[in-house]
PDB file of C-alpha atoms and ligand atoms in Angstrom:
ATOM      1  CA  GLU U  12       0.000   0.000   0.000  1.00 62.00           C
ATOM      2  CA  TYR U  13       2.832   2.366   0.934  1.00 66.00           C
ATOM      3  CA  LEU U  14       4.519   1.774  -2.407  1.00 68.00           C
ATOM      4  CA  ARG U  15       1.260   2.389  -4.251  1.00 73.00           C
ATOM      5  CA  ASP U  16       0.622   5.746  -2.550  1.00 72.00           C
ATOM      6  CA  PHE U  17       4.214   6.807  -2.844  1.00 70.00           C
ATOM      7  CA  ARG U  18       4.108   6.343  -6.598  1.00 79.00           C
ATOM      8  CA  GLY U  19       0.649   7.867  -6.970  1.00 91.00           C
ATOM      9  CA  ILE U  20      -0.812   4.670  -8.344  1.00 95.00           C
ATOM     10  CA  SER U  21      -4.344   5.228  -7.045  1.00 95.00           C
ATOM     11  CA  GLN U  22      -4.357   8.596  -8.803  1.00 95.00           C
ATOM     12  CA  LEU U  23      -3.149   6.946 -11.983  1.00 96.00           C
ATOM     13  CA  GLU U  24      -5.971   4.388 -11.732  1.00 97.00           C
ATOM     14  CA  ARG U  25      -8.646   7.087 -11.385  1.00 96.00           C
ATOM     15  CA  GLU U  26      -7.168   9.071 -14.263  1.00 97.00           C
ATOM     16  CA  LEU U  27      -7.174   6.066 -16.599  1.00 98.00           C
ATOM     17  CA  GLU U  28     -10.722   5.128 -15.553  1.00 98.00           C
ATOM     18  CA  ARG U  29     -11.853   8.600 -16.527  1.00 97.00           C
ATOM     19  CA  ARG U  30      -9.931   8.878 -19.781  1.00 97.00           C
ATOM     20  CA  LEU U  31     -10.627   5.356 -20.992  1.00 97.00           C
ATOM     21  CA  VAL U  32     -14.234   5.390 -19.714  1.00 97.00           C
ATOM     22  CA  LEU U  33     -13.880   2.175 -17.715  1.00 98.00           C
ATOM     23  CA  LYS U  34     -15.656   1.078 -14.535  1.00 98.00           C
ATOM     24  CA  ARG U  35     -12.411   0.114 -12.918  1.00 98.00           C
ATOM     25  CA  VAL U  36      -8.670   0.170 -13.561  1.00 98.00           C
ATOM     26  CA  THR U  37      -6.289  -1.702 -11.268  1.00 98.00           C
ATOM     27  CA  ILE U  38      -2.559  -1.102 -11.559  1.00 97.00           C
ATOM     28  CA  VAL U  39       0.207  -3.128  -9.917  1.00 97.00           C
ATOM     29  CA  PRO U  40       3.558  -1.362  -9.355  1.00 96.00           C
ATOM     30  CA  GLY U  41       6.416  -2.086 -11.782  1.00 96.00           C
ATOM     31  CA  ASP U  42       6.695  -3.216 -15.385  1.00 98.00           C
ATOM     32  CA  SER U  43       6.299  -6.870 -16.326  1.00 98.00           C
ATOM     33  CA  ASP U  44       8.446  -6.343 -19.448  1.00 98.00           C
ATOM     34  CA  LEU U  45      11.386  -5.680 -17.129  1.00 98.00           C
ATOM     35  CA  ASP U  46      10.575  -7.855 -14.144  1.00 97.00           C
ATOM     36  CA  PRO U  47       8.776 -11.226 -14.265  1.00 96.00           C
ATOM     37  CA  THR U  48       7.610 -10.941 -10.644  1.00 97.00           C
ATOM     38  CA  VAL U  49       5.397  -8.032 -11.725  1.00 98.00           C
ATOM     39  CA  LYS U  50       3.482 -10.406 -14.013  1.00 98.00           C
ATOM     40  CA  LYS U  51       2.869 -12.628 -11.009  1.00 98.00           C
ATOM     41  CA  GLU U  52       1.512  -9.638  -9.073  1.00 98.00           C
ATOM     42  CA  LEU U  53      -0.680  -8.766 -12.037  1.00 98.00           C
ATOM     43  CA  ALA U  54      -2.005 -12.335 -12.051  1.00 98.00           C
ATOM     44  CA  ARG U  55      -2.567 -12.239  -8.317  1.00 98.00           C
ATOM     45  CA  ALA U  56      -4.549  -8.994  -8.540  1.00 98.00           C
ATOM     46  CA  THR U  57      -6.633 -10.512 -11.348  1.00 98.00           C
ATOM     47  CA  ALA U  58      -7.287 -13.716  -9.416  1.00 98.00           C
ATOM     48  CA  GLN U  59      -8.447 -11.682  -6.421  1.00 98.00           C
ATOM     49  CA  TYR U  60     -10.737  -9.521  -8.510  1.00 98.00           C
ATOM     50  CA  LEU U  61     -12.189 -12.599 -10.197  1.00 98.00           C
ATOM     51  CA  GLN U  62     -12.979 -14.302  -6.899  1.00 97.00           C
ATOM     52  CA  GLY U  63     -14.770 -11.136  -5.795  1.00 97.00           C
ATOM     53  CA  ILE U  64     -17.169 -10.951  -8.738  1.00 98.00           C
ATOM     54  CA  LEU U  65     -17.958 -14.624  -9.329  1.00 98.00           C
ATOM     55  CA  GLN U  66     -21.258 -15.890  -7.982  1.00 98.00           C
ATOM     56  CA  ALA U  67     -22.940 -19.289  -7.979  1.00 98.00           C
ATOM     57  CA  GLY U  68     -24.597 -20.088 -11.303  1.00 98.00           C
ATOM     58  CA  MET U  69     -22.324 -17.882 -13.381  1.00 98.00           C
ATOM     59  CA  THR U  70     -20.484 -18.796 -16.569  1.00 98.00           C
ATOM     60  CA  LEU U  71     -16.906 -17.543 -16.836  1.00 98.00           C
ATOM     61  CA  ALA U  72     -15.310 -17.408 -20.295  1.00 98.00           C
ATOM     62  CA  VAL U  73     -11.520 -17.155 -20.459  1.00 98.00           C
ATOM     63  CA  THR U  74      -8.874 -16.795 -23.139  1.00 97.00           C
ATOM     64  CA  GLY U  75      -5.482 -18.425 -23.218  1.00 96.00           C
ATOM     65  CA  GLY U  76      -2.050 -16.800 -23.046  1.00 97.00           C
ATOM     66  CA  THR U  77       0.796 -16.641 -20.566  1.00 97.00           C
ATOM     67  CA  THR U  78      -0.924 -13.984 -18.428  1.00 98.00           C
ATOM     68  CA  LEU U  79      -4.110 -16.016 -18.051  1.00 98.00           C
ATOM     69  CA  ALA U  80      -2.087 -19.166 -17.368  1.00 98.00           C
ATOM     70  CA  GLU U  81      -0.441 -17.231 -14.537  1.00 98.00           C
ATOM     71  CA  VAL U  82      -3.857 -16.137 -13.239  1.00 98.00           C
ATOM     72  CA  ALA U  83      -4.842 -19.807 -12.971  1.00 98.00           C
ATOM     73  CA  GLU U  84      -1.662 -20.495 -10.989  1.00 97.00           C
ATOM     74  CA  SER U  85      -2.327 -17.712  -8.540  1.00 97.00           C
ATOM     75  CA  LEU U  86      -5.869 -18.794  -7.669  1.00 98.00           C
ATOM     76  CA  PRO U  87      -5.815 -20.529  -4.290  1.00 96.00           C
ATOM     77  CA  PRO U  88      -7.112 -24.120  -4.607  1.00 95.00           C
ATOM     78  CA  SER U  89     -10.642 -24.263  -3.238  1.00 91.00           C
ATOM     79  CA  ARG U  90     -11.746 -26.975  -0.860  1.00 88.00           C
ATOM     80  CA  ASP U  91     -15.436 -26.805  -1.741  1.00 94.00           C
ATOM     81  CA  PRO U  92     -17.142 -27.181  -5.090  1.00 97.00           C
ATOM     82  CA  TRP U  93     -18.539 -23.947  -6.533  1.00 97.00           C
ATOM     83  CA  PRO U  94     -21.448 -24.095  -9.009  1.00 98.00           C
ATOM     84  CA  ILE U  95     -19.747 -22.055 -11.702  1.00 98.00           C
ATOM     85  CA  THR U  96     -18.939 -23.143 -15.245  1.00 98.00           C
ATOM     86  CA  VAL U  97     -15.697 -22.135 -16.916  1.00 98.00           C
ATOM     87  CA  VAL U  98     -15.539 -22.191 -20.716  1.00 98.00           C
ATOM     88  CA  PRO U  99     -12.941 -21.128 -23.296  1.00 97.00           C
ATOM     89  CA  ALA U 100     -13.903 -17.829 -24.958  1.00 97.00           C
ATOM     90  CA  ARG U 101     -12.847 -19.188 -28.344  1.00 93.00           C
ATOM     91  CA  GLY U 102     -11.613 -22.389 -29.912  1.00 87.00           C
ATOM     92  CA  GLY U 103      -8.026 -23.027 -30.939  1.00 80.00           C
ATOM     93  CA  LEU U 104      -6.016 -20.022 -32.066  1.00 78.00           C
ATOM     94  CA  GLY U 105      -2.805 -21.797 -32.962  1.00 80.00           C
ATOM     95  CA  GLU U 106      -1.219 -21.552 -29.522  1.00 84.00           C
ATOM     96  CA  GLU U 107       0.835 -24.134 -27.677  1.00 86.00           C
ATOM     97  CA  VAL U 108      -1.314 -26.509 -25.647  1.00 87.00           C
ATOM     98  CA  GLU U 109      -0.586 -25.036 -22.198  1.00 89.00           C
ATOM     99  CA  LEU U 110      -1.439 -21.570 -23.463  1.00 92.00           C
ATOM    100  CA  GLN U 111      -4.699 -22.534 -25.152  1.00 94.00           C
ATOM    101  CA  ALA U 112      -7.978 -21.243 -23.777  1.00 96.00           C
ATOM    102  CA  ASN U 113      -9.190 -24.835 -23.204  1.00 96.00           C
ATOM    103  CA  SER U 114      -6.220 -25.613 -20.946  1.00 97.00           C
ATOM    104  CA  VAL U 115      -6.519 -22.349 -19.049  1.00 98.00           C
ATOM    105  CA  ALA U 116     -10.286 -22.875 -18.585  1.00 98.00           C
ATOM    106  CA  ALA U 117      -9.733 -26.357 -17.155  1.00 98.00           C
ATOM    107  CA  ARG U 118      -6.988 -25.139 -14.850  1.00 98.00           C
ATOM    108  CA  ILE U 119      -9.016 -22.179 -13.553  1.00 98.00           C
ATOM    109  CA  ALA U 120     -12.040 -24.443 -13.013  1.00 98.00           C
ATOM    110  CA  GLN U 121      -9.955 -26.908 -10.997  1.00 97.00           C
ATOM    111  CA  ARG U 122      -8.672 -24.129  -8.781  1.00 98.00           C
ATOM    112  CA  LEU U 123     -12.133 -22.641  -8.230  1.00 98.00           C
ATOM    113  CA  GLY U 124     -13.772 -26.015  -7.630  1.00 98.00           C
ATOM    114  CA  ALA U 125     -15.937 -25.195 -10.657  1.00 98.00           C
ATOM    115  CA  GLN U 126     -17.032 -27.267 -13.648  1.00 98.00           C
ATOM    116  CA  TYR U 127     -15.685 -26.747 -17.120  1.00 98.00           C
ATOM    117  CA  ARG U 128     -16.801 -27.407 -20.666  1.00 97.00           C
ATOM    118  CA  LEU U 129     -14.249 -27.413 -23.464  1.00 95.00           C
ATOM    119  CA  LEU U 130     -14.449 -26.641 -27.166  1.00 93.00           C
ATOM    120  CA  HIS U 131     -12.862 -29.439 -29.119  1.00 86.00           C
ATOM    121  CA  ILE U 132     -12.573 -27.876 -32.527  1.00 84.00           C
ATOM    122  CA  PRO U 133      -9.183 -27.964 -34.239  1.00 77.00           C
ATOM    123  CA  ASP U 134      -8.036 -24.627 -35.676  1.00 70.00           C
ATOM    124  CA  ASP U 135      -7.013 -25.940 -39.053  1.00 71.00           C
ATOM    125  CA  LEU U 136     -10.436 -27.134 -40.221  1.00 78.00           C
ATOM    126  CA  GLY U 137     -11.949 -25.880 -43.439  1.00 81.00           C
ATOM    127  CA  GLU U 138     -14.948 -23.581 -43.333  1.00 82.00           C
ATOM    128  CA  GLU U 139     -17.407 -26.309 -44.277  1.00 88.00           C
ATOM    129  CA  ALA U 140     -16.255 -28.663 -41.542  1.00 87.00           C
ATOM    130  CA  VAL U 141     -16.462 -25.838 -38.992  1.00 86.00           C
ATOM    131  CA  LEU U 142     -20.033 -25.085 -40.084  1.00 88.00           C
ATOM    132  CA  ALA U 143     -20.954 -28.755 -39.790  1.00 90.00           C
ATOM    133  CA  LEU U 144     -19.455 -28.989 -36.301  1.00 89.00           C
ATOM    134  CA  GLN U 145     -21.197 -25.824 -35.214  1.00 89.00           C
ATOM    135  CA  ALA U 146     -24.502 -27.394 -36.204  1.00 91.00           C
ATOM    136  CA  GLU U 147     -23.930 -30.293 -33.783  1.00 92.00           C
ATOM    137  CA  PRO U 148     -26.473 -29.817 -30.967  1.00 94.00           C
ATOM    138  CA  ARG U 149     -23.942 -30.151 -28.153  1.00 93.00           C
ATOM    139  CA  ILE U 150     -21.471 -27.762 -29.731  1.00 93.00           C
ATOM    140  CA  ARG U 151     -24.293 -25.375 -30.637  1.00 95.00           C
ATOM    141  CA  GLU U 152     -25.399 -25.347 -27.019  1.00 96.00           C
ATOM    142  CA  LEU U 153     -21.877 -24.798 -25.707  1.00 96.00           C
ATOM    143  CA  LEU U 154     -21.333 -21.933 -28.161  1.00 95.00           C
ATOM    144  CA  ASP U 155     -24.561 -20.340 -26.893  1.00 96.00           C
ATOM    145  CA  GLN U 156     -23.354 -20.667 -23.319  1.00 97.00           C
ATOM    146  CA  ILE U 157     -20.036 -19.044 -24.253  1.00 97.00           C
ATOM    147  CA  LYS U 158     -21.775 -16.083 -25.888  1.00 96.00           C
ATOM    148  CA  ARG U 159     -24.016 -15.648 -22.846  1.00 97.00           C
ATOM    149  CA  ALA U 160     -21.125 -15.716 -20.343  1.00 98.00           C
ATOM    150  CA  ASP U 161     -21.500 -13.509 -17.268  1.00 98.00           C
ATOM    151  CA  VAL U 162     -17.785 -12.811 -17.060  1.00 98.00           C
ATOM    152  CA  LEU U 163     -15.247 -12.624 -19.884  1.00 98.00           C
ATOM    153  CA  LEU U 164     -11.659 -12.596 -18.684  1.00 98.00           C
ATOM    154  CA  HIS U 165      -9.207 -12.052 -21.509  1.00 98.00           C
ATOM    155  CA  GLY U 166      -5.587 -11.256 -22.205  1.00 98.00           C
ATOM    156  CA  ILE U 167      -4.271  -8.456 -24.390  1.00 98.00           C
ATOM    157  CA  GLY U 168      -1.643  -9.095 -27.015  1.00 97.00           C
ATOM    158  CA  SER U 169       0.442  -6.855 -29.216  1.00 97.00           C
ATOM    159  CA  ALA U 170      -0.611  -7.679 -32.774  1.00 97.00           C
ATOM    160  CA  GLU U 171       2.926  -8.213 -33.943  1.00 95.00           C
ATOM    161  CA  GLU U 172       3.874 -10.543 -31.118  1.00 95.00           C
ATOM    162  CA  MET U 173       0.694 -12.600 -31.415  1.00 95.00           C
ATOM    163  CA  ALA U 174       1.111 -12.963 -35.182  1.00 95.00           C
ATOM    164  CA  ARG U 175       4.646 -14.213 -34.627  1.00 94.00           C
ATOM    165  CA  ARG U 176       3.714 -16.536 -31.766  1.00 92.00           C
ATOM    166  CA  ARG U 177       0.864 -18.072 -33.717  1.00 90.00           C
ATOM    167  CA  GLY U 178       3.013 -18.469 -36.809  1.00 91.00           C
ATOM    168  CA  LEU U 179       0.694 -16.516 -39.107  1.00 92.00           C
ATOM    169  CA  PRO U 180       1.819 -16.657 -42.735  1.00 93.00           C
ATOM    170  CA  ALA U 181       3.975 -13.789 -44.061  1.00 95.00           C
ATOM    171  CA  GLU U 182       1.101 -12.686 -46.256  1.00 96.00           C
ATOM    172  CA  THR U 183      -1.193 -12.242 -43.233  1.00 95.00           C
ATOM    173  CA  VAL U 184       1.541 -10.425 -41.304  1.00 96.00           C
ATOM    174  CA  ARG U 185       1.833  -8.003 -44.240  1.00 97.00           C
ATOM    175  CA  LEU U 186      -1.922  -7.501 -44.246  1.00 97.00           C
ATOM    176  CA  LEU U 187      -1.916  -6.802 -40.502  1.00 98.00           C
ATOM    177  CA  ARG U 188       0.803  -4.196 -40.990  1.00 97.00           C
ATOM    178  CA  LYS U 189      -0.955  -2.591 -43.894  1.00 98.00           C
ATOM    179  CA  ARG U 190      -4.141  -2.312 -41.859  1.00 98.00           C
ATOM    180  CA  ARG U 191      -2.191  -0.970 -38.881  1.00 98.00           C
ATOM    181  CA  ALA U 192      -3.146  -3.726 -36.462  1.00 98.00           C
ATOM    182  CA  VAL U 193      -1.651  -2.981 -33.054  1.00 98.00           C
ATOM    183  CA  GLY U 194      -3.670  -5.042 -30.582  1.00 98.00           C
ATOM    184  CA  GLU U 195      -5.149  -8.504 -30.295  1.00 97.00           C
ATOM    185  CA  ALA U 196      -7.709 -10.173 -28.055  1.00 97.00           C
ATOM    186  CA  PHE U 197      -9.412 -13.579 -28.419  1.00 94.00           C
ATOM    187  CA  GLY U 198      -8.301 -13.955 -32.015  1.00 93.00           C
ATOM    188  CA  PHE U 199      -9.382 -10.498 -33.218  1.00 95.00           C
ATOM    189  CA  TYR U 200      -6.823  -7.961 -34.327  1.00 97.00           C
ATOM    190  CA  PHE U 201      -7.565  -4.256 -33.871  1.00 98.00           C
ATOM    191  CA  ASP U 202      -6.134  -0.959 -35.062  1.00 98.00           C
ATOM    192  CA  ARG U 203      -5.470   1.886 -32.652  1.00 97.00           C
ATOM    193  CA  GLU U 204      -9.054   3.115 -32.904  1.00 97.00           C
ATOM    194  CA  GLY U 205     -10.360  -0.302 -31.878  1.00 97.00           C
ATOM    195  CA  ARG U 206     -11.627  -1.342 -35.315  1.00 97.00           C
ATOM    196  CA  VAL U 207     -11.394  -5.057 -36.127  1.00 97.00           C
ATOM    197  CA  VAL U 208      -8.907  -5.348 -38.996  1.00 97.00           C
ATOM    198  CA  TYR U 209      -8.418  -9.103 -39.044  1.00 96.00           C
ATOM    199  CA  THR U 210     -10.177 -12.153 -37.600  1.00 92.00           C
ATOM    200  CA  THR U 211      -8.775 -15.643 -37.173  1.00 86.00           C
ATOM    201  CA  SER U 212     -11.005 -18.497 -38.300  1.00 79.00           C
ATOM    202  CA  SER U 213     -12.070 -19.938 -35.001  1.00 82.00           C
ATOM    203  CA  VAL U 214     -15.383 -20.380 -33.220  1.00 89.00           C
ATOM    204  CA  GLY U 215     -16.610 -18.804 -29.995  1.00 93.00           C
ATOM    205  CA  ILE U 216     -17.066 -15.248 -28.769  1.00 94.00           C
ATOM    206  CA  ARG U 217     -17.361 -12.590 -31.442  1.00 92.00           C
ATOM    207  CA  GLN U 218     -16.717  -8.903 -31.088  1.00 92.00           C
ATOM    208  CA  GLU U 219     -20.458  -8.183 -31.263  1.00 92.00           C
ATOM    209  CA  ASP U 220     -21.189 -10.483 -28.288  1.00 95.00           C
ATOM    210  CA  VAL U 221     -18.904  -8.545 -25.949  1.00 96.00           C
ATOM    211  CA  PRO U 222     -21.178  -5.559 -25.079  1.00 95.00           C
ATOM    212  CA  GLN U 223     -23.856  -7.953 -23.757  1.00 95.00           C
ATOM    213  CA  ILE U 224     -21.474  -9.507 -21.229  1.00 98.00           C
ATOM    214  CA  THR U 225     -21.845  -7.959 -17.745  1.00 97.00           C
ATOM    215  CA  HIS U 226     -18.220  -8.190 -16.627  1.00 98.00           C
ATOM    216  CA  VAL U 227     -15.599  -7.842 -19.344  1.00 98.00           C
ATOM    217  CA  VAL U 228     -12.183  -7.894 -17.745  1.00 98.00           C
ATOM    218  CA  ALA U 229      -9.040  -7.228 -19.803  1.00 98.00           C
ATOM    219  CA  VAL U 230      -5.681  -8.073 -18.288  1.00 98.00           C
ATOM    220  CA  GLY U 231      -2.262  -7.259 -19.663  1.00 98.00           C
ATOM    221  CA  GLY U 232       0.876  -5.489 -18.525  1.00 98.00           C
ATOM    222  CA  GLY U 233       4.281  -4.297 -19.642  1.00 98.00           C
ATOM    223  CA  ARG U 234       4.952  -1.119 -21.584  1.00 98.00           C
ATOM    224  CA  SER U 235       5.125  -3.167 -24.805  1.00 98.00           C
ATOM    225  CA  LYS U 236       1.363  -3.727 -24.406  1.00 98.00           C
ATOM    226  CA  ALA U 237       0.394  -0.066 -23.942  1.00 98.00           C
ATOM    227  CA  GLU U 238      -0.692   0.571 -27.521  1.00 98.00           C
ATOM    228  CA  ALA U 239      -2.327  -2.860 -27.752  1.00 98.00           C
ATOM    229  CA  SER U 240      -4.278  -2.122 -24.572  1.00 98.00           C
ATOM    230  CA  LEU U 241      -5.455   1.183 -25.969  1.00 98.00           C
ATOM    231  CA  SER U 242      -6.673  -0.504 -29.145  1.00 98.00           C
ATOM    232  CA  VAL U 243      -8.515  -3.263 -27.283  1.00 98.00           C
ATOM    233  CA  ILE U 244     -10.145  -0.817 -24.849  1.00 98.00           C
ATOM    234  CA  SER U 245     -11.126   1.468 -27.755  1.00 97.00           C
ATOM    235  CA  THR U 246     -13.406  -1.284 -29.072  1.00 96.00           C
ATOM    236  CA  GLY U 247     -15.838  -0.323 -26.288  1.00 93.00           C
ATOM    237  CA  GLY U 248     -17.539  -3.028 -24.302  1.00 92.00           C
ATOM    238  CA  GLN U 249     -14.662  -3.365 -21.840  1.00 97.00           C
ATOM    239  CA  ASP U 250     -15.462  -2.793 -18.164  1.00 98.00           C
ATOM    240  CA  VAL U 251     -12.334  -3.493 -16.161  1.00 98.00           C
ATOM    241  CA  PHE U 252      -8.634  -3.211 -17.022  1.00 98.00           C
ATOM    242  CA  ILE U 253      -6.025  -4.836 -14.812  1.00 98.00           C
ATOM    243  CA  THR U 254      -2.509  -3.783 -15.727  1.00 98.00           C
ATOM    244  CA  ASP U 255       0.871  -2.687 -14.428  1.00 98.00           C
ATOM    245  CA  GLU U 256       2.573   0.644 -14.010  1.00 97.00           C
ATOM    246  CA  GLY U 257       4.714   0.181 -17.117  1.00 98.00           C
ATOM    247  CA  ALA U 258       1.710  -0.181 -19.409  1.00 98.00           C
ATOM    248  CA  ALA U 259      -0.341   2.425 -17.530  1.00 98.00           C
ATOM    249  CA  ARG U 260       2.247   5.217 -17.660  1.00 97.00           C
ATOM    250  CA  THR U 261       3.050   4.563 -21.316  1.00 98.00           C
ATOM    251  CA  LEU U 262      -0.667   4.520 -22.103  1.00 97.00           C
ATOM    252  CA  LEU U 263      -1.108   7.979 -20.599  1.00 96.00           C
ATOM    253  CA  GLU U 264       1.712   9.271 -22.777  1.00 96.00           C
ATOM    254  CA  ILE U 265       0.154   8.023 -25.995  1.00 96.00           C
ATOM    255  CA  LEU U 266      -3.472   8.880 -25.154  1.00 92.00           C
TER     256      LEU U 266
HETATM  257  C1  BG6 V 311      -4.134 -15.249 -26.215  1.00 94.57           C
HETATM  258  C2  BG6 V 311      -5.478 -14.682 -26.062  1.00 94.57           C
HETATM  259  O1  BG6 V 311      -4.174 -16.586 -25.920  1.00 94.57           O
HETATM  260  O2  BG6 V 311      -3.242 -14.559 -25.372  1.00 94.57           O
HETATM  261  C3  BG6 V 311      -5.455 -13.239 -26.370  1.00 94.57           C
HETATM  262  O3  BG6 V 311      -6.409 -15.313 -26.923  1.00 94.57           O
HETATM  263  C4  BG6 V 311      -4.348 -12.476 -25.733  1.00 94.57           C
HETATM  264  O4  BG6 V 311      -6.691 -12.681 -25.992  1.00 94.57           O
HETATM  265  C5  BG6 V 311      -3.048 -13.212 -25.674  1.00 94.57           C
HETATM  266  O5  BG6 V 311      -4.145 -11.309 -26.469  1.00 94.57           O
HETATM  267  C6  BG6 V 311      -2.069 -12.590 -24.695  1.00 94.57           C
HETATM  268  O6  BG6 V 311      -1.022 -13.461 -24.395  1.00 94.57           O
HETATM  269  P1  BG6 V 311       0.040 -13.242 -23.272  1.00 94.57           P
HETATM  270  O7  BG6 V 311       0.885 -14.454 -23.327  1.00 94.57           O
HETATM  271  O8  BG6 V 311       0.774 -12.005 -23.606  1.00 94.57           O
HETATM  272  O9  BG6 V 311      -0.716 -13.129 -21.987  1.00 94.57           O
END
């Protein structure tokens, strides 16, 4: 607390809430680009916030990524079952298994004592096969549940880094550059103004579902994610932003 006040972090939180028009901004001291323990603090703050808003009967949709994987790790294991369902926000996005939304959803559910439902749709299917799978009653029903989630907890990626990590073809990388993609969240790539400029072919939450979700929580830190955060928040529909000082201070400079 002392460190927070000393650095004026509460003030910074209120200022970002006002300028980004968000219900809540939480900032942990430090910069996770420079210090990996800051990412752990970011995850811990997110885990705490999550536990505070979840209520029996809710559906929680989560994305993958290293930040969300860390959030799962920092949730204290629960002793009692909790009637909550955790689902992946979207199907495969070409990530390594441990970083996929399915894995993160299962891990978070285990920690919370919640149930989980996973989306088993490979990312490299053709359009026709995806349509056929989506028509399957059980998948249909799961996709409906995902879209009607009460809480969406998602990571924020820099467009360039995500394109590299997911091994997008050179042609797509060029397209992203041409369209000035700077941020990424759940498989959508956005320009600085928050316009969708590219979409990966995967199933699950769509940009137009987001405003209907009561608690949309974006989490990402490190100054390298400042511009990406701005682009994702500019889409509207975000409620809460949990970040670190590095991203927050850089964000204020570019706003
Ligand atoms: C992806 C999510 O898995 O991780 C994205 O689908 C997010 O929403 C990205 O942008 C962030 O990853 P990391 O590893 O930087 O937390």
